[in-house]
Short mmCIF file of C-alpha atoms in Angstrom, two decimals:
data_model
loop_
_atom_site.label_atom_id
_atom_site.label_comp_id
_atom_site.label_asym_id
_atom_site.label_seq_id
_atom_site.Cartn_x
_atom_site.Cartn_y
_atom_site.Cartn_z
CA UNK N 621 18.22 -55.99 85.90
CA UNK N 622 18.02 -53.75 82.83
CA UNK N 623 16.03 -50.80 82.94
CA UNK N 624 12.65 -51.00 81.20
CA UNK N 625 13.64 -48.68 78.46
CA UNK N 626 16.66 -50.89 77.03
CA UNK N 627 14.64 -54.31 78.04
CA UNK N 628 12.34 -52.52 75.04
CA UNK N 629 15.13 -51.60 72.96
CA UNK N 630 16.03 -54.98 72.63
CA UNK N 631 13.10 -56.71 72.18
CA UNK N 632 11.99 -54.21 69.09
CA UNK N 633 15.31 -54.76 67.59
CA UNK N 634 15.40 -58.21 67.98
CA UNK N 635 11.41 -58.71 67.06
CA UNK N 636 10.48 -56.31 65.08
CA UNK N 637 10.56 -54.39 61.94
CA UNK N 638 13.42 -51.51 61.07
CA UNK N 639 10.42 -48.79 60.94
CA UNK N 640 9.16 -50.04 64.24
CA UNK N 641 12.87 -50.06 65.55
CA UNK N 642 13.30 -46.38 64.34
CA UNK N 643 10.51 -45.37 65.50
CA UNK N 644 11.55 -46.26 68.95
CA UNK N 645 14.76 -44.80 68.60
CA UNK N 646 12.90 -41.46 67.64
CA UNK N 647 11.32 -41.28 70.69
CA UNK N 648 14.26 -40.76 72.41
CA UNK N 649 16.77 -38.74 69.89
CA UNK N 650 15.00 -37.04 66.72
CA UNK N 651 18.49 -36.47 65.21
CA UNK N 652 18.40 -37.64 61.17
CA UNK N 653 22.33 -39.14 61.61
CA UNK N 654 21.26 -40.91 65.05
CA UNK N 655 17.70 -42.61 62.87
CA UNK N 656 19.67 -43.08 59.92
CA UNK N 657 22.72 -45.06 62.08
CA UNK N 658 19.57 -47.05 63.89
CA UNK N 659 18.54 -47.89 60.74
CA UNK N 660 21.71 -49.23 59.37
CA UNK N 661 22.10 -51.06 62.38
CA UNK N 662 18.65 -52.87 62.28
CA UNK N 663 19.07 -53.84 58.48
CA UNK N 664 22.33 -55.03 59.03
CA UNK N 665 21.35 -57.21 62.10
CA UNK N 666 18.06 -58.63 60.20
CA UNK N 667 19.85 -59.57 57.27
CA UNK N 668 23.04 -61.28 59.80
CA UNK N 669 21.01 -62.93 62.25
CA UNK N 670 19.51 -66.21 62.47
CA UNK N 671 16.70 -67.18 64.50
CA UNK N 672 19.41 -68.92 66.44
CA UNK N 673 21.10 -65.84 67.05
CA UNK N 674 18.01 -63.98 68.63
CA UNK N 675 17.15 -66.62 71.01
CA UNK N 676 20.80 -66.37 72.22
CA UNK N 677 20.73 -62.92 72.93
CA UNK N 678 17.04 -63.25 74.06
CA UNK N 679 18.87 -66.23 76.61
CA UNK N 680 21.49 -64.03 77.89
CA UNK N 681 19.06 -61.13 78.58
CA UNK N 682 17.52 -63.60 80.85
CA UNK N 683 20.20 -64.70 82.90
CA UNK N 684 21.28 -61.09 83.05
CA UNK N 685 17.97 -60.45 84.49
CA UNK N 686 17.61 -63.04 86.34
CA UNK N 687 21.07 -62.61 88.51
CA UNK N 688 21.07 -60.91 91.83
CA UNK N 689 24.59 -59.50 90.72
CA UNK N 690 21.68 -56.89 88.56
#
């Protein structure tokens, strides 16, 4: 499966706010250019995806954790 840190990752970016999702990032790299990028990132994705779109990605996380292949 994934490992507990990126399982996280995803479920802040996908279900939470940008200040939440930078927050997380900070824990693991303080740099201004790696928050500012995570930042970008998160606005961008809020403002692109659907509803639709996050229960895809929240599907496929699944299956990829589900599968003994992980």
């Amino acid at each position: 499966g994934l490992c507990p840190a990126l399982e996280e990752d995803f479920t802040i970016f996908l279900d939470q706010s940008v200040t939440d999702y930078v927050n997380f990032i900070k824990q693991y790299k303080e740099d201004p250019a790696t928050l500012k990028n995570a930042e970008k990132l998160k606005k961008c994705a809020d403002n692109k995806f659907t509803e639709e779109d996050k229960e895809s990605i929240k599907s496929l996380l699944r299956k990829i954790e589900a599968s003994e292949a992980c």
